[in-house]
PDB file of C-alpha atoms and ligand atoms in Angstrom:
ATOM      1  CA  ALA X 336       4.188  20.716  42.069  1.00  0.00           C
ATOM      2  CA  LYS X 337       7.714  19.388  41.881  1.00  0.00           C
ATOM      3  CA  SER X 338       6.677  15.745  41.792  1.00  0.00           C
ATOM      4  CA  GLU X 339       4.018  16.615  39.240  1.00  0.00           C
ATOM      5  CA  GLY X 340       6.713  18.071  36.988  1.00  0.00           C
ATOM      6  CA  ARG X 341       8.736  14.932  37.321  1.00  0.00           C
ATOM      7  CA  GLY X 342       5.715  12.843  36.398  1.00  0.00           C
ATOM      8  CA  THR X 343       5.198  14.899  33.249  1.00  0.00           C
ATOM      9  CA  TYR X 344       8.855  14.507  32.412  1.00  0.00           C
ATOM     10  CA  ARG X 345       8.617  10.736  32.841  1.00  0.00           C
ATOM     11  CA  TYR X 346       5.537  10.685  30.675  1.00  0.00           C
ATOM     12  CA  PHE X 347       7.289  12.475  27.805  1.00  0.00           C
ATOM     13  CA  GLU X 348      10.381  10.375  28.226  1.00  0.00           C
ATOM     14  CA  ALA X 349       8.284   7.241  27.908  1.00  0.00           C
ATOM     15  CA  ALA X 350       6.383   8.618  24.912  1.00  0.00           C
ATOM     16  CA  LEU X 351       9.661   9.500  23.218  1.00  0.00           C
ATOM     17  CA  ALA X 352      11.039   6.021  23.864  1.00  0.00           C
ATOM     18  CA  VAL X 353       7.950   4.537  22.215  1.00  0.00           C
ATOM     19  CA  GLN X 354       8.393   6.834  19.203  1.00  0.00           C
ATOM     20  CA  ILE X 355      12.047   5.902  18.806  1.00  0.00           C
ATOM     21  CA  ARG X 356      11.287   2.202  19.052  1.00  0.00           C
ATOM     22  CA  ASP X 357       8.424   2.558  16.576  1.00  0.00           C
ATOM     23  CA  ARG X 358      10.670   4.314  14.118  1.00  0.00           C
ATOM     24  CA  ARG X 359      13.411   1.671  14.486  1.00  0.00           C
ATOM     25  CA  THR X 360      10.926  -1.111  13.715  1.00  0.00           C
ATOM     26  CA  LEU X 361       9.686   0.800  10.652  1.00  0.00           C
ATOM     27  CA  GLU X 362      13.279   1.286   9.449  1.00  0.00           C
ATOM     28  CA  HIS X 363      13.958  -2.390   9.939  1.00  0.00           C
ATOM     29  CA  ASP X 364      10.723  -3.492   8.249  1.00  0.00           C
ATOM     30  CA  LEU X 365      11.336  -1.114   5.322  1.00  0.00           C
ATOM     31  CA  ARG X 366      14.595  -2.858   4.496  1.00  0.00           C
ATOM     32  CA  GLN X 367      12.748  -6.143   4.054  1.00  0.00           C
ATOM     33  CA  ALA X 368       9.624  -4.809   2.398  1.00  0.00           C
ATOM     34  CA  ILE X 369      10.771  -5.173  -1.226  1.00  0.00           C
ATOM     35  CA  GLY X 370      11.930  -8.749  -0.775  1.00  0.00           C
ATOM     36  CA  ARG X 371       8.662  -9.636   0.894  1.00  0.00           C
ATOM     37  CA  GLY X 372       6.601  -8.093  -1.882  1.00  0.00           C
ATOM     38  CA  GLU X 373       4.883  -5.614   0.427  1.00  0.00           C
ATOM     39  CA  PHE X 374       4.956  -2.666  -1.974  1.00  0.00           C
ATOM     40  CA  VAL X 375       2.216  -2.066  -4.496  1.00  0.00           C
ATOM     41  CA  LEU X 376       1.653   0.681  -7.004  1.00  0.00           C
ATOM     42  CA  LEU X 377      -1.615   2.474  -7.521  1.00  0.00           C
ATOM     43  CA  TYR X 378      -2.215   4.555 -10.621  1.00  0.00           C
ATOM     44  CA  GLN X 379      -4.071   7.856 -10.878  1.00  0.00           C
ATOM     45  CA  PRO X 380      -5.298   9.103 -14.269  1.00  0.00           C
ATOM     46  CA  GLN X 381      -4.128  12.388 -15.773  1.00  0.00           C
ATOM     47  CA  MET X 382      -6.653  13.982 -18.113  1.00  0.00           C
ATOM     48  CA  GLU X 383      -6.388  16.409 -20.994  1.00  0.00           C
ATOM     49  CA  VAL X 384      -8.843  19.146 -20.019  1.00  0.00           C
ATOM     50  CA  ASP X 385     -10.182  20.173 -23.444  1.00  0.00           C
ATOM     51  CA  THR X 386     -10.792  16.634 -24.750  1.00  0.00           C
ATOM     52  CA  GLY X 387     -11.549  14.825 -21.480  1.00  0.00           C
ATOM     53  CA  LEU X 388      -9.197  12.022 -22.551  1.00  0.00           C
ATOM     54  CA  VAL X 389      -6.916  10.155 -20.159  1.00  0.00           C
ATOM     55  CA  VAL X 390      -3.378  10.836 -21.444  1.00  0.00           C
ATOM     56  CA  GLY X 391      -1.332   9.217 -18.700  1.00  0.00           C
ATOM     57  CA  PHE X 392      -1.110   7.862 -15.170  1.00  0.00           C
ATOM     58  CA  GLU X 393       0.905   8.812 -12.096  1.00  0.00           C
ATOM     59  CA  ALA X 394       2.244   5.829 -10.154  1.00  0.00           C
ATOM     60  CA  LEU X 395       1.743   6.192  -6.382  1.00  0.00           C
ATOM     61  CA  LEU X 396       3.454   3.849  -3.960  1.00  0.00           C
ATOM     62  CA  ARG X 397       1.681   1.955  -1.166  1.00  0.00           C
ATOM     63  CA  TRP X 398       3.244  -0.180   1.543  1.00  0.00           C
ATOM     64  CA  ASN X 399       1.128  -3.033   2.850  1.00  0.00           C
ATOM     65  CA  HIS X 400       2.781  -3.641   6.188  1.00  0.00           C
ATOM     66  CA  PRO X 401       1.930  -7.087   7.586  1.00  0.00           C
ATOM     67  CA  GLY X 402       1.073  -5.705  11.055  1.00  0.00           C
ATOM     68  CA  ARG X 403       0.078  -2.098  10.417  1.00  0.00           C
ATOM     69  CA  GLY X 404      -1.900  -2.387   7.221  1.00  0.00           C
ATOM     70  CA  SER X 405      -1.392   0.266   4.546  1.00  0.00           C
ATOM     71  CA  VAL X 406       1.326   2.762   5.552  1.00  0.00           C
ATOM     72  CA  PRO X 407       0.978   6.048   3.583  1.00  0.00           C
ATOM     73  CA  PRO X 408       4.005   7.275   1.578  1.00  0.00           C
ATOM     74  CA  ASP X 409       4.203  10.511   3.557  1.00  0.00           C
ATOM     75  CA  ARG X 410       4.966   8.345   6.585  1.00  0.00           C
ATOM     76  CA  PHE X 411       7.590   5.961   5.170  1.00  0.00           C
ATOM     77  CA  ILE X 412       9.297   7.852   2.320  1.00  0.00           C
ATOM     78  CA  PRO X 413      11.048  10.357   4.627  1.00  0.00           C
ATOM     79  CA  ILE X 414      12.405   7.423   6.661  1.00  0.00           C
ATOM     80  CA  ALA X 415      13.479   5.597   3.495  1.00  0.00           C
ATOM     81  CA  GLU X 416      15.269   8.774   2.360  1.00  0.00           C
ATOM     82  CA  GLU X 417      17.160   9.098   5.637  1.00  0.00           C
ATOM     83  CA  THR X 418      18.247   5.465   5.694  1.00  0.00           C
ATOM     84  CA  GLY X 419      19.024   5.259   1.977  1.00  0.00           C
ATOM     85  CA  ALA X 420      16.423   2.514   1.468  1.00  0.00           C
ATOM     86  CA  ILE X 421      14.760   4.861  -1.031  1.00  0.00           C
ATOM     87  CA  LEU X 422      17.394   3.935  -3.632  1.00  0.00           C
ATOM     88  CA  ALA X 423      16.254   0.308  -3.794  1.00  0.00           C
ATOM     89  CA  ILE X 424      12.596   1.290  -3.419  1.00  0.00           C
ATOM     90  CA  GLY X 425      12.838   3.934  -6.147  1.00  0.00           C
ATOM     91  CA  GLU X 426      14.551   1.460  -8.456  1.00  0.00           C
ATOM     92  CA  TRP X 427      11.733  -1.025  -7.868  1.00  0.00           C
ATOM     93  CA  VAL X 428       9.117   1.675  -8.593  1.00  0.00           C
ATOM     94  CA  LEU X 429      10.817   2.712 -11.833  1.00  0.00           C
ATOM     95  CA  ARG X 430      11.214  -0.876 -13.043  1.00  0.00           C
ATOM     96  CA  GLU X 431       7.632  -1.852 -12.133  1.00  0.00           C
ATOM     97  CA  THR X 432       6.013   1.168 -13.777  1.00  0.00           C
ATOM     98  CA  CYS X 433       7.957   0.836 -17.021  1.00  0.00           C
ATOM     99  CA  ARG X 434       7.220  -2.894 -17.154  1.00  0.00           C
ATOM    100  CA  GLU X 435       3.537  -2.144 -16.567  1.00  0.00           C
ATOM    101  CA  ALA X 436       3.432   0.640 -19.183  1.00  0.00           C
ATOM    102  CA  ALA X 437       5.053  -1.704 -21.724  1.00  0.00           C
ATOM    103  CA  ARG X 438       1.923  -3.887 -21.486  1.00  0.00           C
ATOM    104  CA  TRP X 439      -0.525  -1.117 -22.366  1.00  0.00           C
ATOM    105  CA  GLU X 440      -1.990  -1.212 -25.848  1.00  0.00           C
ATOM    106  CA  ARG X 441      -2.182   2.553 -25.887  1.00  0.00           C
ATOM    107  CA  PRO X 442       1.148   4.387 -25.600  1.00  0.00           C
ATOM    108  CA  LEU X 443       0.001   6.486 -22.621  1.00  0.00           C
ATOM    109  CA  ARG X 444       2.428   8.376 -20.405  1.00  0.00           C
ATOM    110  CA  VAL X 445       3.509   7.052 -17.018  1.00  0.00           C
ATOM    111  CA  ALA X 446       4.658   9.513 -14.353  1.00  0.00           C
ATOM    112  CA  VAL X 447       7.011   8.390 -11.573  1.00  0.00           C
ATOM    113  CA  ASN X 448       7.955  10.331  -8.434  1.00  0.00           C
ATOM    114  CA  VAL X 449      11.687  10.709  -7.951  1.00  0.00           C
ATOM    115  CA  SER X 450      13.135  11.523  -4.539  1.00  0.00           C
ATOM    116  CA  ALA X 451      15.975  13.988  -3.902  1.00  0.00           C
ATOM    117  CA  VAL X 452      18.191  11.117  -2.786  1.00  0.00           C
ATOM    118  CA  GLN X 453      17.686   9.286  -6.094  1.00  0.00           C
ATOM    119  CA  LEU X 454      18.284  12.433  -8.105  1.00  0.00           C
ATOM    120  CA  HIS X 455      21.605  12.998  -6.354  1.00  0.00           C
ATOM    121  CA  SER X 456      22.743   9.395  -6.710  1.00  0.00           C
ATOM    122  CA  PRO X 457      25.476   9.122  -9.382  1.00  0.00           C
ATOM    123  CA  ALA X 458      23.897   5.913 -10.714  1.00  0.00           C
ATOM    124  CA  PHE X 459      20.464   7.413 -11.422  1.00  0.00           C
ATOM    125  CA  ALA X 460      20.783   8.325 -15.116  1.00  0.00           C
ATOM    126  CA  GLN X 461      22.258   4.908 -15.890  1.00  0.00           C
ATOM    127  CA  LEU X 462      19.394   3.246 -14.013  1.00  0.00           C
ATOM    128  CA  VAL X 463      16.826   5.119 -16.095  1.00  0.00           C
ATOM    129  CA  GLN X 464      18.637   4.105 -19.266  1.00  0.00           C
ATOM    130  CA  ASP X 465      18.756   0.436 -18.203  1.00  0.00           C
ATOM    131  CA  VAL X 466      15.096   0.332 -17.183  1.00  0.00           C
ATOM    132  CA  LEU X 467      14.027   1.913 -20.467  1.00  0.00           C
ATOM    133  CA  ALA X 468      16.062  -0.636 -22.404  1.00  0.00           C
ATOM    134  CA  GLU X 469      14.683  -3.573 -20.387  1.00  0.00           C
ATOM    135  CA  SER X 470      11.067  -2.523 -20.768  1.00  0.00           C
ATOM    136  CA  GLY X 471      11.385  -1.346 -24.345  1.00  0.00           C
ATOM    137  CA  ILE X 472       8.974   1.567 -23.828  1.00  0.00           C
ATOM    138  CA  ASP X 473       9.359   4.724 -25.859  1.00  0.00           C
ATOM    139  CA  PRO X 474      11.324   7.091 -23.532  1.00  0.00           C
ATOM    140  CA  VAL X 475       8.911   9.989 -24.195  1.00  0.00           C
ATOM    141  CA  ARG X 476       6.244   7.982 -22.362  1.00  0.00           C
ATOM    142  CA  LEU X 477       8.191   8.191 -19.107  1.00  0.00           C
ATOM    143  CA  GLU X 478       7.787  11.371 -17.073  1.00  0.00           C
ATOM    144  CA  LEU X 479       9.838  11.903 -13.921  1.00  0.00           C
ATOM    145  CA  GLU X 480       8.170  14.086 -11.274  1.00  0.00           C
ATOM    146  CA  ILE X 481      10.645  16.130  -9.281  1.00  0.00           C
ATOM    147  CA  THR X 482       9.921  18.663  -6.545  1.00  0.00           C
ATOM    148  CA  GLU X 483      11.823  21.901  -6.176  1.00  0.00           C
ATOM    149  CA  THR X 484      13.085  20.859  -2.778  1.00  0.00           C
ATOM    150  CA  ALA X 485      14.768  17.895  -4.475  1.00  0.00           C
ATOM    151  CA  LEU X 486      16.850  20.315  -6.582  1.00  0.00           C
ATOM    152  CA  ILE X 487      18.281  22.524  -3.871  1.00  0.00           C
ATOM    153  CA  ARG X 488      20.508  20.000  -2.079  1.00  0.00           C
ATOM    154  CA  ASP X 489      23.101  20.162  -4.871  1.00  0.00           C
ATOM    155  CA  PRO X 490      21.658  22.087  -7.832  1.00  0.00           C
ATOM    156  CA  ALA X 491      24.695  21.550 -10.080  1.00  0.00           C
ATOM    157  CA  ARG X 492      24.528  17.805  -9.646  1.00  0.00           C
ATOM    158  CA  ALA X 493      20.743  17.748 -10.056  1.00  0.00           C
ATOM    159  CA  LEU X 494      21.111  19.731 -13.274  1.00  0.00           C
ATOM    160  CA  ALA X 495      23.768  17.346 -14.622  1.00  0.00           C
ATOM    161  CA  THR X 496      21.589  14.300 -13.859  1.00  0.00           C
ATOM    162  CA  LEU X 497      18.497  15.876 -15.395  1.00  0.00           C
ATOM    163  CA  GLY X 498      20.503  16.735 -18.490  1.00  0.00           C
ATOM    164  CA  LYS X 499      21.489  13.078 -18.861  1.00  0.00           C
ATOM    165  CA  VAL X 500      17.981  11.692 -18.432  1.00  0.00           C
ATOM    166  CA  LYS X 501      16.569  14.329 -20.794  1.00  0.00           C
ATOM    167  CA  ALA X 502      19.095  13.235 -23.384  1.00  0.00           C
ATOM    168  CA  LEU X 503      17.491   9.772 -23.201  1.00  0.00           C
ATOM    169  CA  GLY X 504      14.222  11.376 -24.313  1.00  0.00           C
ATOM    170  CA  VAL X 505      12.511  11.220 -20.909  1.00  0.00           C
ATOM    171  CA  ARG X 506      10.245  14.082 -19.803  1.00  0.00           C
ATOM    172  CA  ILE X 507      10.621  16.006 -16.548  1.00  0.00           C
ATOM    173  CA  ALA X 508       7.746  17.553 -14.583  1.00  0.00           C
ATOM    174  CA  MET X 509       8.094  20.035 -11.744  1.00  0.00           C
ATOM    175  CA  ASP X 510       5.934  18.593  -8.968  1.00  0.00           C
ATOM    176  CA  ASP X 511       4.100  20.532  -6.226  1.00  0.00           C
ATOM    177  CA  PHE X 512       4.795  23.845  -7.968  1.00  0.00           C
ATOM    178  CA  GLY X 513       4.241  26.834  -5.685  1.00  0.00           C
ATOM    179  CA  THR X 514       5.158  25.118  -2.434  1.00  0.00           C
ATOM    180  CA  GLY X 515       8.962  25.487  -2.688  1.00  0.00           C
ATOM    181  CA  TYR X 516      11.256  28.483  -2.259  1.00  0.00           C
ATOM    182  CA  ALA X 517      12.518  29.603  -5.617  1.00  0.00           C
ATOM    183  CA  SER X 518       9.922  28.465  -8.132  1.00  0.00           C
ATOM    184  CA  LEU X 519      10.596  31.021 -10.817  1.00  0.00           C
ATOM    185  CA  SER X 520      14.365  30.774 -11.065  1.00  0.00           C
ATOM    186  CA  ASN X 521      14.143  26.969 -10.972  1.00  0.00           C
ATOM    187  CA  LEU X 522      11.811  26.979 -13.957  1.00  0.00           C
ATOM    188  CA  ARG X 523      14.426  28.858 -15.926  1.00  0.00           C
ATOM    189  CA  ALA X 524      17.494  26.970 -14.689  1.00  0.00           C
ATOM    190  CA  PHE X 525      16.240  23.369 -15.042  1.00  0.00           C
ATOM    191  CA  PRO X 526      14.990  21.585 -18.166  1.00  0.00           C
ATOM    192  CA  PHE X 527      11.349  21.029 -17.161  1.00  0.00           C
ATOM    193  CA  ASP X 528       8.713  19.920 -19.676  1.00  0.00           C
ATOM    194  CA  LYS X 529       5.676  20.494 -17.475  1.00  0.00           C
ATOM    195  CA  ILE X 530       4.468  22.316 -14.371  1.00  0.00           C
ATOM    196  CA  LYS X 531       2.276  20.465 -11.869  1.00  0.00           C
ATOM    197  CA  ILE X 532       0.521  23.019  -9.670  1.00  0.00           C
ATOM    198  CA  ASP X 533       0.174  21.852  -6.102  1.00  0.00           C
ATOM    199  CA  ARG X 534      -3.323  20.885  -5.053  1.00  0.00           C
ATOM    200  CA  SER X 535      -3.493  23.660  -2.446  1.00  0.00           C
ATOM    201  CA  PHE X 536      -3.913  26.144  -5.326  1.00  0.00           C
ATOM    202  CA  ILE X 537      -6.864  24.484  -7.042  1.00  0.00           C
ATOM    203  CA  HIS X 538      -8.898  23.942  -3.909  1.00  0.00           C
ATOM    204  CA  ALA X 539     -12.044  26.141  -4.078  1.00  0.00           C
ATOM    205  CA  VAL X 540     -10.572  28.110  -7.010  1.00  0.00           C
ATOM    206  CA  ASP X 541     -14.138  28.790  -8.198  1.00  0.00           C
ATOM    207  CA  ILE X 542     -15.120  30.670  -5.047  1.00  0.00           C
ATOM    208  CA  ASN X 543     -11.856  32.232  -3.894  1.00  0.00           C
ATOM    209  CA  ARG X 544     -10.643  35.320  -5.802  1.00  0.00           C
ATOM    210  CA  GLU X 545      -7.056  35.142  -4.564  1.00  0.00           C
ATOM    211  CA  THR X 546      -6.747  31.469  -5.483  1.00  0.00           C
ATOM    212  CA  ALA X 547      -8.152  32.154  -8.940  1.00  0.00           C
ATOM    213  CA  ALA X 548      -5.655  35.002  -9.442  1.00  0.00           C
ATOM    214  CA  ILE X 549      -2.731  32.729  -8.538  1.00  0.00           C
ATOM    215  CA  MET X 550      -3.965  29.982 -10.883  1.00  0.00           C
ATOM    216  CA  ARG X 551      -4.302  32.455 -13.762  1.00  0.00           C
ATOM    217  CA  ALA X 552      -0.793  33.761 -13.087  1.00  0.00           C
ATOM    218  CA  VAL X 553       0.715  30.261 -13.154  1.00  0.00           C
ATOM    219  CA  LEU X 554      -1.168  29.412 -16.358  1.00  0.00           C
ATOM    220  CA  GLY X 555       0.164  32.632 -17.902  1.00  0.00           C
ATOM    221  CA  LEU X 556       3.661  31.710 -16.791  1.00  0.00           C
ATOM    222  CA  GLY X 557       3.302  28.274 -18.393  1.00  0.00           C
ATOM    223  CA  ARG X 558       2.139  29.846 -21.656  1.00  0.00           C
ATOM    224  CA  GLY X 559       5.009  32.332 -21.606  1.00  0.00           C
ATOM    225  CA  LEU X 560       7.573  29.594 -21.033  1.00  0.00           C
ATOM    226  CA  GLY X 561       5.885  27.178 -23.446  1.00  0.00           C
ATOM    227  CA  LEU X 562       5.271  24.632 -20.661  1.00  0.00           C
ATOM    228  CA  PRO X 563       1.976  22.790 -20.257  1.00  0.00           C
ATOM    229  CA  VAL X 564       0.403  23.016 -16.804  1.00  0.00           C
ATOM    230  CA  LEU X 565      -1.296  20.185 -14.922  1.00  0.00           C
ATOM    231  CA  ALA X 566      -3.547  21.054 -11.978  1.00  0.00           C
ATOM    232  CA  GLU X 567      -3.396  18.524  -9.140  1.00  0.00           C
ATOM    233  CA  GLY X 568      -6.135  17.739  -6.650  1.00  0.00           C
ATOM    234  CA  VAL X 569      -9.189  18.528  -8.787  1.00  0.00           C
ATOM    235  CA  GLU X 570     -12.153  17.415  -6.700  1.00  0.00           C
ATOM    236  CA  THR X 571     -15.192  19.290  -8.025  1.00  0.00           C
ATOM    237  CA  GLY X 572     -16.871  19.985 -11.351  1.00  0.00           C
ATOM    238  CA  ALA X 573     -16.613  23.719 -10.666  1.00  0.00           C
ATOM    239  CA  GLU X 574     -12.830  23.451 -10.267  1.00  0.00           C
ATOM    240  CA  LEU X 575     -12.585  21.536 -13.541  1.00  0.00           C
ATOM    241  CA  ALA X 576     -14.804  24.091 -15.292  1.00  0.00           C
ATOM    242  CA  PHE X 577     -12.481  26.874 -14.101  1.00  0.00           C
ATOM    243  CA  LEU X 578      -9.498  25.005 -15.593  1.00  0.00           C
ATOM    244  CA  GLY X 579     -11.329  24.598 -18.899  1.00  0.00           C
ATOM    245  CA  ALA X 580     -12.228  28.297 -19.040  1.00  0.00           C
ATOM    246  CA  GLU X 581      -8.623  29.269 -18.291  1.00  0.00           C
ATOM    247  CA  ALA X 582      -7.133  26.841 -20.846  1.00  0.00           C
ATOM    248  CA  CYS X 583      -5.217  24.730 -18.344  1.00  0.00           C
ATOM    249  CA  GLN X 584      -3.892  21.751 -20.334  1.00  0.00           C
ATOM    250  CA  GLU X 585      -4.171  18.856 -17.881  1.00  0.00           C
ATOM    251  CA  ALA X 586      -5.874  17.858 -14.634  1.00  0.00           C
ATOM    252  CA  GLN X 587      -5.595  15.128 -12.032  1.00  0.00           C
ATOM    253  CA  GLY X 588      -7.653  14.518  -8.910  1.00  0.00           C
ATOM    254  CA  PHE X 589     -10.320  12.530  -7.147  1.00  0.00           C
ATOM    255  CA  LEU X 590     -13.011  13.935  -9.496  1.00  0.00           C
ATOM    256  CA  LEU X 591     -11.307  12.254 -12.467  1.00  0.00           C
ATOM    257  CA  GLY X 592     -10.162   9.135 -10.653  1.00  0.00           C
ATOM    258  CA  ARG X 593      -8.690   8.101  -7.313  1.00  0.00           C
ATOM    259  CA  PRO X 594      -5.401   6.227  -7.235  1.00  0.00           C
ATOM    260  CA  ALA X 595      -6.315   2.564  -7.863  1.00  0.00           C
ATOM    261  CA  PRO X 596      -4.852  -0.696  -9.165  1.00  0.00           C
ATOM    262  CA  ILE X 597      -4.226  -0.378 -12.909  1.00  0.00           C
ATOM    263  CA  GLU X 598      -6.762  -3.163 -13.576  1.00  0.00           C
ATOM    264  CA  GLU X 599      -9.495  -0.626 -12.786  1.00  0.00           C
ATOM    265  CA  PHE X 600      -8.340   1.540 -15.691  1.00  0.00           C
ATOM    266  CA  ARG X 601      -8.116  -1.098 -18.430  1.00  0.00           C
ATOM    267  CA  GLU X 602     -10.737   0.754 -20.506  1.00  0.00           C
ATOM    268  CA  HIS X 603      -8.086   3.470 -20.934  1.00  0.00           C
ATOM    269  CA  THR X 604      -4.989   1.354 -21.449  1.00  0.00           C
ATOM    270  CA  ARG X 605      -6.681  -0.921 -24.027  1.00  0.00           C
ATOM    271  CA  LEU X 606      -7.544  -0.054 -27.586  1.00  0.00           C
ATOM    272  CA  PRO X 607     -11.278  -0.041 -28.250  1.00  0.00           C
ATOM    273  CA  ALA X 608     -12.507  -3.440 -29.489  1.00  0.00           C
ATOM    274  CA  ASP X 609     -13.327  -3.615 -33.234  1.00  0.00           C
ATOM    275  CA  GLY X 610     -16.783  -3.698 -34.521  1.00  0.00           C
TER     276      GLY X 610
HETATM  277  P1  C2E I1608       2.378  13.779  -4.827  1.00  0.00           P
HETATM  278  O1  C2E I1608       3.433  13.359  -5.787  1.00  0.00           O
HETATM  279  O2  C2E I1608       2.046  15.226  -4.765  1.00  0.00           O
HETATM  280  O3  C2E I1608       1.108  12.892  -5.180  1.00  0.00           O
HETATM  281  C1  C2E I1608      -0.202  13.357  -5.154  1.00  0.00           C
HETATM  282  C2  C2E I1608      -0.882  12.992  -3.863  1.00  0.00           C
HETATM  283  O4  C2E I1608      -2.163  13.645  -3.823  1.00  0.00           O
HETATM  284  C3  C2E I1608      -1.173  11.502  -3.720  1.00  0.00           C
HETATM  285  O5  C2E I1608      -1.082  11.153  -2.341  1.00  0.00           O
HETATM  286  C4  C2E I1608      -2.628  11.405  -4.207  1.00  0.00           C
HETATM  287  O6  C2E I1608      -3.309  10.283  -3.698  1.00  0.00           O
HETATM  288  C5  C2E I1608      -3.179  12.685  -3.661  1.00  0.00           C
HETATM  289  N1  C2E I1608      -4.347  13.155  -4.425  1.00  0.00           N
HETATM  290  C6  C2E I1608      -4.596  12.985  -5.732  1.00  0.00           C
HETATM  291  N2  C2E I1608      -5.754  13.601  -6.104  1.00  0.00           N
HETATM  292  C7  C2E I1608      -6.248  14.188  -4.991  1.00  0.00           C
HETATM  293  C8  C2E I1608      -7.426  14.970  -4.721  1.00  0.00           C
HETATM  294  O7  C2E I1608      -8.254  15.252  -5.584  1.00  0.00           O
HETATM  295  N3  C2E I1608      -7.580  15.416  -3.448  1.00  0.00           N
HETATM  296  C9  C2E I1608      -6.686  15.121  -2.447  1.00  0.00           C
HETATM  297  N4  C2E I1608      -6.945  15.575  -1.234  1.00  0.00           N
HETATM  298  N5  C2E I1608      -5.564  14.374  -2.676  1.00  0.00           N
HETATM  299  C10 C2E I1608      -5.337  13.926  -3.932  1.00  0.00           C
HETATM  300  P2  C2E I1608      -0.275   9.866  -1.872  1.00  0.00           P
HETATM  301  O8  C2E I1608      -0.478   8.748  -2.848  1.00  0.00           O
HETATM  302  O9  C2E I1608      -0.593   9.645  -0.436  1.00  0.00           O
HETATM  303  O10 C2E I1608       1.237  10.301  -2.010  1.00  0.00           O
HETATM  304  C11 C2E I1608       1.772  11.311  -1.192  1.00  0.00           C
HETATM  305  C12 C2E I1608       3.159  11.688  -1.643  1.00  0.00           C
HETATM  306  O11 C2E I1608       4.065  10.592  -1.458  1.00  0.00           O
HETATM  307  C13 C2E I1608       3.240  12.026  -3.124  1.00  0.00           C
HETATM  308  O12 C2E I1608       2.777  13.333  -3.313  1.00  0.00           O
HETATM  309  C14 C2E I1608       4.721  11.848  -3.359  1.00  0.00           C
HETATM  310  O13 C2E I1608       5.430  12.996  -2.936  1.00  0.00           O
HETATM  311  C15 C2E I1608       5.057  10.704  -2.445  1.00  0.00           C
HETATM  312  N6  C2E I1608       5.132   9.455  -3.238  1.00  0.00           N
HETATM  313  C16 C2E I1608       4.144   8.620  -3.641  1.00  0.00           C
HETATM  314  N7  C2E I1608       4.640   7.582  -4.348  1.00  0.00           N
HETATM  315  C17 C2E I1608       5.986   7.775  -4.431  1.00  0.00           C
HETATM  316  C18 C2E I1608       7.069   7.059  -5.037  1.00  0.00           C
HETATM  317  O14 C2E I1608       6.908   6.034  -5.719  1.00  0.00           O
HETATM  318  N8  C2E I1608       8.324   7.598  -4.863  1.00  0.00           N
HETATM  319  C19 C2E I1608       8.565   8.736  -4.159  1.00  0.00           C
HETATM  320  N9  C2E I1608       9.822   9.183  -4.041  1.00  0.00           N
HETATM  321  N10 C2E I1608       7.564   9.448  -3.603  1.00  0.00           N
HETATM  322  C20 C2E I1608       6.295   8.970  -3.723  1.00  0.00           C
HETATM  323 CA1   CA I1609       3.838  13.567  -7.858  1.00  0.00          CA
HETATM  324 CA1   CA I1610       2.257  16.731  -6.431  1.00  0.00          CA
HETATM  325 CA1   CA I1611       2.930  16.400  -2.722  1.00  0.00          CA
END
């Protein structure tokens, strides 16, 4: 039994060594990824529920790693946050999306995810201002998506930064609402323009009474605070019908469009042809 224990120990030690090495290579590769053009942005449509019109797109980052193929953001963004690489990556994302949005014939909104590390960087507000100036887009078209967890590291600093970017005319959305710790006080303390309800709350809303009750409560909260609500992760017609019946303003999800290269959405970004 003793030697067996040692074998198990060796096994875990070896597995851990592999994990550490794997992580080091990812960290290393991440630092070079921008320069090598390995990042791409996909866009997912955001729809106005009562009209069915696409009113904006959320930009979602993908990393095409030469050896590993597509690495999902949930895998590499935490590493980029720990190493600080997220600052350069986030800057690239912001610049790319605003440049892309400047090409659209329709002045649709573009939503960009902002990490806690970016939000707490002293240079962030200036970066937003510079990127807006470079691209020439109307600032109200840019929406920054920020999670509650991104606020709690240093709330005073986060508030100061958000105040500066809001003064530029940019909109701020609370992302993944309902999954953080202090949702309600954050809605009052920070200058949000929109609530994005996390996709765990829309799933099967049509058949689950508790889920429906939570959705109605959040929609009521939005109405009371004068903030539009967007439901994330809408996958079925029944879920969308629920949102329509409950007067939810906006929706996003696989039912309405999967994240894809912007070329696939040209019908929305272009003005209809004459004639
Ligand atoms: P998020 O901001 O909550 O983005 C929504 C995620 O839900 C996306 O995953 C999207 O593909 C997925 N999704 C959309 N509709 C549906 C649906 O109907 N059903 C299901 N099951 N999923 C749906 P993705 O693209 O893998 O991104 C994961 C997370 O990575 C994002 O969550 C965001 O937190 C982060 N992320 C993505 N791009 C960026 C970026 O440019 N910067 C930063 N800082 N974070 C990013
Ligand atoms: Ca988001
Ligand atoms: Ca979200
Ligand atoms: Ca999320």
